[in-house]
PDB file of C-alpha atoms in Angstrom:
ATOM      1  CA  GLY A1270      -8.047  11.704 -26.431  1.00 62.00           C
ATOM      2  CA  GLU A1271      -9.216  12.936 -23.939  1.00 57.00           C
ATOM      3  CA  SER A1272     -13.160  12.607 -22.129  1.00 49.00           C
ATOM      4  CA  VAL A1273     -14.100  15.577 -20.591  1.00 43.00           C
ATOM      5  CA  GLY A1274     -16.020  17.018 -18.249  1.00 40.00           C
ATOM      6  CA  LEU A1275     -17.296  15.202 -15.266  1.00 44.00           C
ATOM      7  CA  HIS A1276     -18.013  11.681 -17.459  1.00 53.00           C
ATOM      8  CA  LEU A1277     -18.179  11.197 -20.686  1.00 57.00           C
ATOM      9  CA  PRO A1278     -19.292   7.451 -21.754  1.00 86.00           C
ATOM     10  CA  THR A1279     -17.454   6.935 -25.102  1.00 92.00           C
ATOM     11  CA  LEU A1280     -13.669   8.009 -25.632  1.00 94.00           C
ATOM     12  CA  SER A1281     -12.847   6.989 -29.319  1.00 96.00           C
ATOM     13  CA  VAL A1282      -8.504   7.619 -30.436  1.00 96.00           C
ATOM     14  CA  GLN A1283      -6.226   6.284 -32.810  1.00 97.00           C
ATOM     15  CA  GLU A1284      -4.447   3.450 -32.159  1.00 97.00           C
ATOM     16  CA  GLY A1285      -0.595   4.745 -30.206  1.00 97.00           C
ATOM     17  CA  ASP A1286      -2.529   7.775 -28.926  1.00 97.00           C
ATOM     18  CA  ASN A1287      -2.313   8.545 -25.429  1.00 97.00           C
ATOM     19  CA  SER A1288      -5.557   8.455 -23.920  1.00 97.00           C
ATOM     20  CA  ILE A1289      -7.062  10.229 -20.623  1.00 97.00           C
ATOM     21  CA  ILE A1290      -9.780   9.008 -19.392  1.00 96.00           C
ATOM     22  CA  ASN A1291     -11.499  11.560 -15.726  1.00 94.00           C
ATOM     23  CA  CYS A1292     -13.581  10.315 -13.697  1.00 94.00           C
ATOM     24  CA  ALA A1293     -15.488  12.316 -10.736  1.00 92.00           C
ATOM     25  CA  TYR A1294     -15.650  10.493  -7.312  1.00 90.00           C
ATOM     26  CA  SER A1295     -18.747  11.732  -4.641  1.00 85.00           C
ATOM     27  CA  ASN A1296     -17.243  11.032  -1.290  1.00 89.00           C
ATOM     28  CA  SER A1297     -14.863  13.380  -0.016  1.00 88.00           C
ATOM     29  CA  ALA A1298     -14.483  10.630   3.093  1.00 89.00           C
ATOM     30  CA  SER A1299     -12.342   8.295   0.084  1.00 91.00           C
ATOM     31  CA  ASP A1300      -8.821   7.561   0.392  1.00 90.00           C
ATOM     32  CA  TYR A1301      -8.270   4.976  -2.231  1.00 92.00           C
ATOM     33  CA  PHE A1302      -9.212   4.621  -5.972  1.00 93.00           C
ATOM     34  CA  ILE A1303      -9.012   2.088  -8.071  1.00 94.00           C
ATOM     35  CA  TRP A1304      -8.468   1.583 -11.787  1.00 95.00           C
ATOM     36  CA  TYR A1305     -10.724  -1.862 -13.509  1.00 96.00           C
ATOM     37  CA  LYS A1306     -10.888  -2.606 -17.079  1.00 97.00           C
ATOM     38  CA  GLN A1307     -13.674  -4.723 -18.226  1.00 96.00           C
ATOM     39  CA  GLU A1308     -13.790  -5.916 -21.603  1.00 96.00           C
ATOM     40  CA  SER A1309     -17.126  -7.497 -23.198  1.00 94.00           C
ATOM     41  CA  GLY A1310     -18.467 -10.083 -21.450  1.00 93.00           C
ATOM     42  CA  LYS A1311     -16.400 -10.018 -18.578  1.00 95.00           C
ATOM     43  CA  GLY A1312     -15.520  -9.202 -15.232  1.00 96.00           C
ATOM     44  CA  PRO A1313     -14.019  -5.776 -14.052  1.00 96.00           C
ATOM     45  CA  GLN A1314     -10.047  -6.383 -14.218  1.00 96.00           C
ATOM     46  CA  PHE A1315      -7.875  -4.303 -11.638  1.00 94.00           C
ATOM     47  CA  ILE A1316      -5.484  -1.998 -13.277  1.00 94.00           C
ATOM     48  CA  ILE A1317      -3.923   0.312 -10.871  1.00 94.00           C
ATOM     49  CA  ASP A1318      -4.804   1.891  -7.708  1.00 93.00           C
ATOM     50  CA  ILE A1319      -3.735   4.699  -6.042  1.00 94.00           C
ATOM     51  CA  ARG A1320      -3.998   6.088  -1.713  1.00 92.00           C
ATOM     52  CA  SER A1321      -5.231   9.434  -0.885  1.00 93.00           C
ATOM     53  CA  ASN A1322      -1.459  10.266  -0.119  1.00 93.00           C
ATOM     54  CA  MET A1323       0.151  10.453  -3.247  1.00 95.00           C
ATOM     55  CA  ASP A1324      -0.772  12.468  -6.344  1.00 96.00           C
ATOM     56  CA  LYS A1325       0.299   9.986  -8.591  1.00 97.00           C
ATOM     57  CA  ARG A1326       1.208   6.457  -9.098  1.00 96.00           C
ATOM     58  CA  GLN A1327       2.986   4.818 -12.417  1.00 96.00           C
ATOM     59  CA  GLY A1328       2.273   1.281 -13.822  1.00 93.00           C
ATOM     60  CA  GLN A1329       3.037  -0.285 -17.052  1.00 92.00           C
ATOM     61  CA  ARG A1330       2.007   2.171 -19.605  1.00 96.00           C
ATOM     62  CA  VAL A1331      -0.486   3.782 -17.220  1.00 98.00           C
ATOM     63  CA  THR A1332      -0.713   6.602 -15.110  1.00 98.00           C
ATOM     64  CA  VAL A1333      -3.406   7.584 -12.120  1.00 97.00           C
ATOM     65  CA  LEU A1334      -4.005  10.391 -11.467  1.00 97.00           C
ATOM     66  CA  LEU A1335      -5.538  12.336  -8.425  1.00 97.00           C
ATOM     67  CA  ASN A1336      -6.446  15.753  -7.582  1.00 96.00           C
ATOM     68  CA  LYS A1337      -8.502  15.693  -4.182  1.00 93.00           C
ATOM     69  CA  THR A1338      -9.279  19.478  -3.610  1.00 93.00           C
ATOM     70  CA  VAL A1339     -11.206  18.911  -6.242  1.00 93.00           C
ATOM     71  CA  LYS A1340     -12.364  15.431  -6.253  1.00 93.00           C
ATOM     72  CA  HIS A1341     -11.244  14.147  -9.871  1.00 95.00           C
ATOM     73  CA  LEU A1342      -9.664  11.258 -10.569  1.00 95.00           C
ATOM     74  CA  SER A1343      -7.954  10.359 -14.308  1.00 97.00           C
ATOM     75  CA  LEU A1344      -5.824   7.053 -16.181  1.00 98.00           C
ATOM     76  CA  GLN A1345      -3.841   7.939 -18.769  1.00 98.00           C
ATOM     77  CA  ILE A1346      -2.903   5.456 -21.214  1.00 98.00           C
ATOM     78  CA  ALA A1347      -0.040   5.834 -22.985  1.00 97.00           C
ATOM     79  CA  ALA A1348       0.391   4.467 -26.841  1.00 97.00           C
ATOM     80  CA  THR A1349      -2.692   3.212 -26.630  1.00 97.00           C
ATOM     81  CA  GLN A1350      -3.364  -0.652 -28.575  1.00 97.00           C
ATOM     82  CA  PRO A1351      -6.810  -2.454 -30.060  1.00 96.00           C
ATOM     83  CA  GLY A1352      -6.684  -4.749 -26.444  1.00 96.00           C
ATOM     84  CA  ASP A1353      -7.352  -1.346 -24.557  1.00 97.00           C
ATOM     85  CA  SER A1354     -10.813  -0.926 -26.409  1.00 97.00           C
ATOM     86  CA  ALA A1355     -12.955  -1.618 -22.736  1.00 97.00           C
ATOM     87  CA  VAL A1356     -14.495   0.229 -20.360  1.00 96.00           C
ATOM     88  CA  TYR A1357     -12.869   1.673 -17.962  1.00 97.00           C
ATOM     89  CA  PHE A1358     -14.342   1.818 -14.041  1.00 95.00           C
ATOM     90  CA  CYS A1359     -13.414   4.141 -11.859  1.00 95.00           C
ATOM     91  CA  ALA A1360     -13.991   3.131  -7.632  1.00 94.00           C
ATOM     92  CA  GLU A1361     -13.673   4.823  -4.284  1.00 93.00           C
ATOM     93  CA  THR A1362     -13.379   3.560  -0.673  1.00 89.00           C
ATOM     94  CA  LYS A1363     -12.007   4.184   2.466  1.00 84.00           C
ATOM     95  CA  SER A1364      -8.799   2.586   2.657  1.00 76.00           C
ATOM     96  CA  SER A1365      -9.416   1.338   6.201  1.00 74.00           C
ATOM     97  CA  ASN A1366     -12.341  -1.104   4.591  1.00 73.00           C
ATOM     98  CA  THR A1367     -11.338  -1.801   1.007  1.00 69.00           C
ATOM     99  CA  GLY A1368     -13.658  -3.986   0.572  1.00 74.00           C
ATOM    100  CA  LYS A1369     -16.166  -1.681   0.250  1.00 81.00           C
ATOM    101  CA  LEU A1370     -15.923   0.184  -3.412  1.00 89.00           C
ATOM    102  CA  ILE A1371     -18.089   2.160  -4.951  1.00 91.00           C
ATOM    103  CA  PHE A1372     -17.439   1.765  -8.801  1.00 92.00           C
ATOM    104  CA  GLY A1373     -18.492   4.792 -10.728  1.00 90.00           C
ATOM    105  CA  GLN A1374     -20.401   4.505 -14.289  1.00 86.00           C
ATOM    106  CA  GLY A1375     -17.750   4.090 -16.367  1.00 92.00           C
ATOM    107  CA  THR A1376     -16.425   4.940 -19.810  1.00 95.00           C
ATOM    108  CA  THR A1377     -16.284   3.006 -23.178  1.00 95.00           C
ATOM    109  CA  LEU A1378     -12.478   3.254 -24.838  1.00 97.00           C
ATOM    110  CA  GLN A1379     -12.970   3.074 -28.687  1.00 96.00           C
ATOM    111  CA  VAL A1380      -9.712   2.493 -30.129  1.00 96.00           C
ATOM    112  CA  LYS A1381      -9.396   2.630 -33.892  1.00 94.00           C
ATOM    113  CA  PRO A1382      -6.726   1.301 -36.143  1.00 89.00           C
TER     114      PRO A1382
ATOM    115  CA  GLU B 453      -5.074 -21.305 -10.724  1.00 67.00           C
ATOM    116  CA  ALA B 454      -7.954 -20.955 -11.616  1.00 83.00           C
ATOM    117  CA  GLY B 455     -10.019 -17.394 -11.961  1.00 94.00           C
ATOM    118  CA  VAL B 456     -13.624 -16.947  -9.473  1.00 97.00           C
ATOM    119  CA  VAL B 457     -15.938 -19.435 -11.776  1.00 97.00           C
ATOM    120  CA  GLN B 458     -19.614 -18.544 -12.065  1.00 98.00           C
ATOM    121  CA  SER B 459     -22.773 -20.540 -13.576  1.00 98.00           C
ATOM    122  CA  PRO B 460     -24.707 -20.291 -15.354  1.00 98.00           C
ATOM    123  CA  ARG B 461     -23.181 -17.594 -17.775  1.00 97.00           C
ATOM    124  CA  TYR B 462     -26.594 -16.807 -18.710  1.00 98.00           C
ATOM    125  CA  LYS B 463     -30.290 -17.656 -17.802  1.00 98.00           C
ATOM    126  CA  ILE B 464     -33.769 -16.426 -19.160  1.00 98.00           C
ATOM    127  CA  ILE B 465     -36.978 -17.082 -16.665  1.00 98.00           C
ATOM    128  CA  GLU B 466     -40.240 -15.116 -16.370  1.00 97.00           C
ATOM    129  CA  LYS B 467     -40.951 -13.097 -13.979  1.00 96.00           C
ATOM    130  CA  LYS B 468     -42.390 -14.434 -10.874  1.00 97.00           C
ATOM    131  CA  GLN B 469     -40.013 -17.595 -10.918  1.00 98.00           C
ATOM    132  CA  PRO B 470     -37.038 -17.774  -9.097  1.00 98.00           C
ATOM    133  CA  VAL B 471     -33.357 -18.342  -9.958  1.00 98.00           C
ATOM    134  CA  ALA B 472     -30.233 -19.433  -8.691  1.00 98.00           C
ATOM    135  CA  PHE B 473     -26.598 -18.587  -9.231  1.00 98.00           C
ATOM    136  CA  TRP B 474     -23.372 -20.305  -7.793  1.00 98.00           C
ATOM    137  CA  CYS B 475     -19.747 -18.820  -7.345  1.00 98.00           C
ATOM    138  CA  ASN B 476     -16.191 -20.340  -6.084  1.00 97.00           C
ATOM    139  CA  PRO B 477     -13.837 -18.260  -5.729  1.00 96.00           C
ATOM    140  CA  ILE B 478     -10.551 -18.399  -5.934  1.00 95.00           C
ATOM    141  CA  SER B 479      -8.479 -20.831  -3.477  1.00 93.00           C
ATOM    142  CA  GLY B 480      -7.260 -19.149  -0.592  1.00 90.00           C
ATOM    143  CA  HIS B 481      -9.516 -16.201  -0.924  1.00 91.00           C
ATOM    144  CA  ASN B 482     -11.334 -15.323   2.065  1.00 90.00           C
ATOM    145  CA  THR B 483     -13.944 -11.881   1.227  1.00 92.00           C
ATOM    146  CA  LEU B 484     -16.553 -13.065  -1.341  1.00 95.00           C
ATOM    147  CA  TYR B 485     -17.892 -10.804  -2.629  1.00 96.00           C
ATOM    148  CA  TRP B 486     -21.900 -10.264  -5.174  1.00 97.00           C
ATOM    149  CA  TYR B 487     -22.184  -7.621  -7.687  1.00 97.00           C
ATOM    150  CA  ARG B 488     -25.072  -6.649  -9.843  1.00 97.00           C
ATOM    151  CA  GLN B 489     -24.499  -4.851 -12.402  1.00 96.00           C
ATOM    152  CA  ASN B 490     -27.221  -3.114 -14.542  1.00 93.00           C
ATOM    153  CA  LEU B 491     -26.369  -2.753 -18.577  1.00 89.00           C
ATOM    154  CA  GLY B 492     -24.589   0.120 -18.531  1.00 86.00           C
ATOM    155  CA  GLN B 493     -23.460   1.435 -14.750  1.00 91.00           C
ATOM    156  CA  GLY B 494     -21.092   0.552 -12.950  1.00 93.00           C
ATOM    157  CA  PRO B 495     -21.114  -3.226 -10.500  1.00 95.00           C
ATOM    158  CA  GLU B 496     -22.876  -2.359  -7.172  1.00 94.00           C
ATOM    159  CA  LEU B 497     -22.166  -4.065  -4.130  1.00 95.00           C
ATOM    160  CA  LEU B 498     -25.021  -6.764  -3.171  1.00 96.00           C
ATOM    161  CA  ILE B 499     -23.493  -8.581   0.043  1.00 96.00           C
ATOM    162  CA  ARG B 500     -19.857  -9.526   1.359  1.00 94.00           C
ATOM    163  CA  TYR B 501     -18.348 -12.443   2.991  1.00 94.00           C
ATOM    164  CA  GLU B 502     -15.062 -12.488   5.492  1.00 91.00           C
ATOM    165  CA  ASN B 503     -15.245 -16.451   5.328  1.00 91.00           C
ATOM    166  CA  GLU B 504     -18.541 -17.457   6.207  1.00 91.00           C
ATOM    167  CA  GLU B 505     -20.214 -14.176   7.616  1.00 92.00           C
ATOM    168  CA  ALA B 506     -21.989 -12.196   5.716  1.00 93.00           C
ATOM    169  CA  VAL B 507     -20.634  -8.627   7.101  1.00 90.00           C
ATOM    170  CA  ASP B 508     -22.086  -6.480   4.715  1.00 91.00           C
ATOM    171  CA  ASP B 509     -25.663  -6.792   3.434  1.00 92.00           C
ATOM    172  CA  SER B 510     -26.654  -4.138   3.502  1.00 90.00           C
ATOM    173  CA  GLN B 511     -27.538  -3.641  -0.197  1.00 91.00           C
ATOM    174  CA  LEU B 512     -29.266  -6.428  -0.505  1.00 95.00           C
ATOM    175  CA  PRO B 513     -32.732  -6.513  -1.116  1.00 93.00           C
ATOM    176  CA  LYS B 514     -33.811  -9.063   1.503  1.00 92.00           C
ATOM    177  CA  ASP B 515     -37.003  -9.750   1.059  1.00 95.00           C
ATOM    178  CA  ARG B 516     -36.439 -11.729  -2.172  1.00 97.00           C
ATOM    179  CA  PHE B 517     -33.086 -11.851  -2.537  1.00 97.00           C
ATOM    180  CA  SER B 518     -31.278 -14.183  -0.257  1.00 97.00           C
ATOM    181  CA  ALA B 519     -27.008 -15.742  -0.239  1.00 97.00           C
ATOM    182  CA  GLU B 520     -25.182 -18.227   1.689  1.00 96.00           C
ATOM    183  CA  ARG B 521     -21.166 -19.230   1.871  1.00 95.00           C
ATOM    184  CA  LEU B 522     -21.333 -22.576   3.843  1.00 84.00           C
ATOM    185  CA  LYS B 523     -18.138 -23.532   4.531  1.00 86.00           C
ATOM    186  CA  GLY B 524     -16.698 -20.049   3.866  1.00 84.00           C
ATOM    187  CA  VAL B 525     -15.714 -21.584   0.387  1.00 93.00           C
ATOM    188  CA  ASP B 526     -18.937 -21.623  -2.202  1.00 96.00           C
ATOM    189  CA  SER B 527     -21.227 -18.892  -1.996  1.00 98.00           C
ATOM    190  CA  THR B 528     -24.947 -18.807  -3.688  1.00 98.00           C
ATOM    191  CA  LEU B 529     -27.239 -15.899  -4.597  1.00 98.00           C
ATOM    192  CA  LYS B 530     -30.900 -16.341  -4.878  1.00 98.00           C
ATOM    193  CA  ILE B 531     -33.498 -14.856  -6.298  1.00 98.00           C
ATOM    194  CA  GLN B 532     -37.402 -15.647  -5.600  1.00 97.00           C
ATOM    195  CA  PRO B 533     -39.775 -13.991  -7.497  1.00 97.00           C
ATOM    196  CA  ALA B 534     -37.639 -12.655 -10.019  1.00 97.00           C
ATOM    197  CA  GLU B 535     -39.048  -9.370 -10.762  1.00 97.00           C
ATOM    198  CA  LEU B 536     -38.544  -7.902 -14.877  1.00 97.00           C
ATOM    199  CA  GLY B 537     -36.470  -5.489 -12.948  1.00 96.00           C
ATOM    200  CA  ASP B 538     -33.612  -7.853 -11.447  1.00 97.00           C
ATOM    201  CA  SER B 539     -32.539  -8.415 -15.506  1.00 97.00           C
ATOM    202  CA  ALA B 540     -28.484  -7.554 -15.017  1.00 97.00           C
ATOM    203  CA  VAL B 541     -25.635  -9.176 -14.884  1.00 98.00           C
ATOM    204  CA  TYR B 542     -24.423 -10.605 -11.122  1.00 98.00           C
ATOM    205  CA  LEU B 543     -20.869 -10.513 -10.419  1.00 98.00           C
ATOM    206  CA  CYS B 544     -19.172 -13.003  -8.065  1.00 98.00           C
ATOM    207  CA  ALA B 545     -15.718 -11.689  -7.130  1.00 96.00           C
ATOM    208  CA  SER B 546     -13.232 -12.459  -4.331  1.00 94.00           C
ATOM    209  CA  SER B 547     -10.196 -10.873  -2.714  1.00 91.00           C
ATOM    210  CA  GLN B 548      -7.588 -12.471  -0.277  1.00 84.00           C
ATOM    211  CA  GLU B 549      -7.840  -9.007   1.853  1.00 68.00           C
ATOM    212  CA  THR B 550      -9.464  -6.214   2.856  1.00 59.00           C
ATOM    213  CA  GLY B 551      -9.062  -3.976   6.458  1.00 55.00           C
ATOM    214  CA  TRP B 552      -6.277  -1.976   5.481  1.00 54.00           C
ATOM    215  CA  GLY B 553      -5.348  -4.078   2.686  1.00 57.00           C
ATOM    216  CA  ARG B 554      -5.058  -3.918  -0.914  1.00 68.00           C
ATOM    217  CA  GLY B 555      -8.945  -3.484  -3.056  1.00 70.00           C
ATOM    218  CA  GLU B 556      -7.631  -5.692  -5.597  1.00 86.00           C
ATOM    219  CA  LEU B 557     -10.845  -7.686  -6.575  1.00 91.00           C
ATOM    220  CA  PHE B 558     -10.644 -10.858  -9.187  1.00 94.00           C
ATOM    221  CA  PHE B 559     -14.293 -11.033 -10.682  1.00 96.00           C
ATOM    222  CA  GLY B 560     -15.705 -13.665 -12.453  1.00 97.00           C
ATOM    223  CA  GLU B 561     -17.400 -13.407 -15.869  1.00 97.00           C
ATOM    224  CA  GLY B 562     -20.792 -13.028 -14.333  1.00 98.00           C
ATOM    225  CA  SER B 563     -24.179 -14.334 -15.140  1.00 98.00           C
ATOM    226  CA  ARG B 564     -26.401 -12.628 -17.395  1.00 98.00           C
ATOM    227  CA  LEU B 565     -29.677 -12.773 -16.369  1.00 98.00           C
ATOM    228  CA  THR B 566     -33.092 -11.686 -18.489  1.00 98.00           C
ATOM    229  CA  VAL B 567     -36.622 -12.141 -16.802  1.00 98.00           C
ATOM    230  CA  LEU B 568     -39.653 -11.937 -19.627  1.00 97.00           C
TER     231      LEU B 568
END
């Protein structure tokens, strides 16, 4: 499953499928981007980050892609599991001041068993 | 190792009443943040501390909000008087480094405020 356009509040996928969550960032001066996962009733949790000198970065079952030309970020989750159900936020900042994160509005990922 | 601890988890008050939230960051983390998260939105930074110093409070509504971080460890965030629009989750986070460091913030579970 994939969220399309600039922002889709909810993405529903079948367990085992791949998920793609998209994010458009606003500040062309931002050069450092992070994805956070927030489960219900909990605070956001760091997933993966990427700097603007990279187009792609892989983690465990997750891949982040960065397209600076169109100011677009995506998070790919392979073999989506029920435990991946959460709200996913992208955040942008300048790497010289990583303390000032600007969060996007978030996408809810629902995984159907 | 304990994570970021916040209290209370839930608070219901009537408008115009005061309220305070407390945060204990991860041991050794010099940077502490207070964020506000409205329903269905991403967190928004209210204030950031480097040790005891508030280095970014540009988004803190200073007419009714105040924060302190005595001794560079625990922090409190106060609202007085509370308004209906203050209903939100107040998140505390800490990190080891900012500047050119990794932007991994460790968040607490938040304090959910409801103003009636």
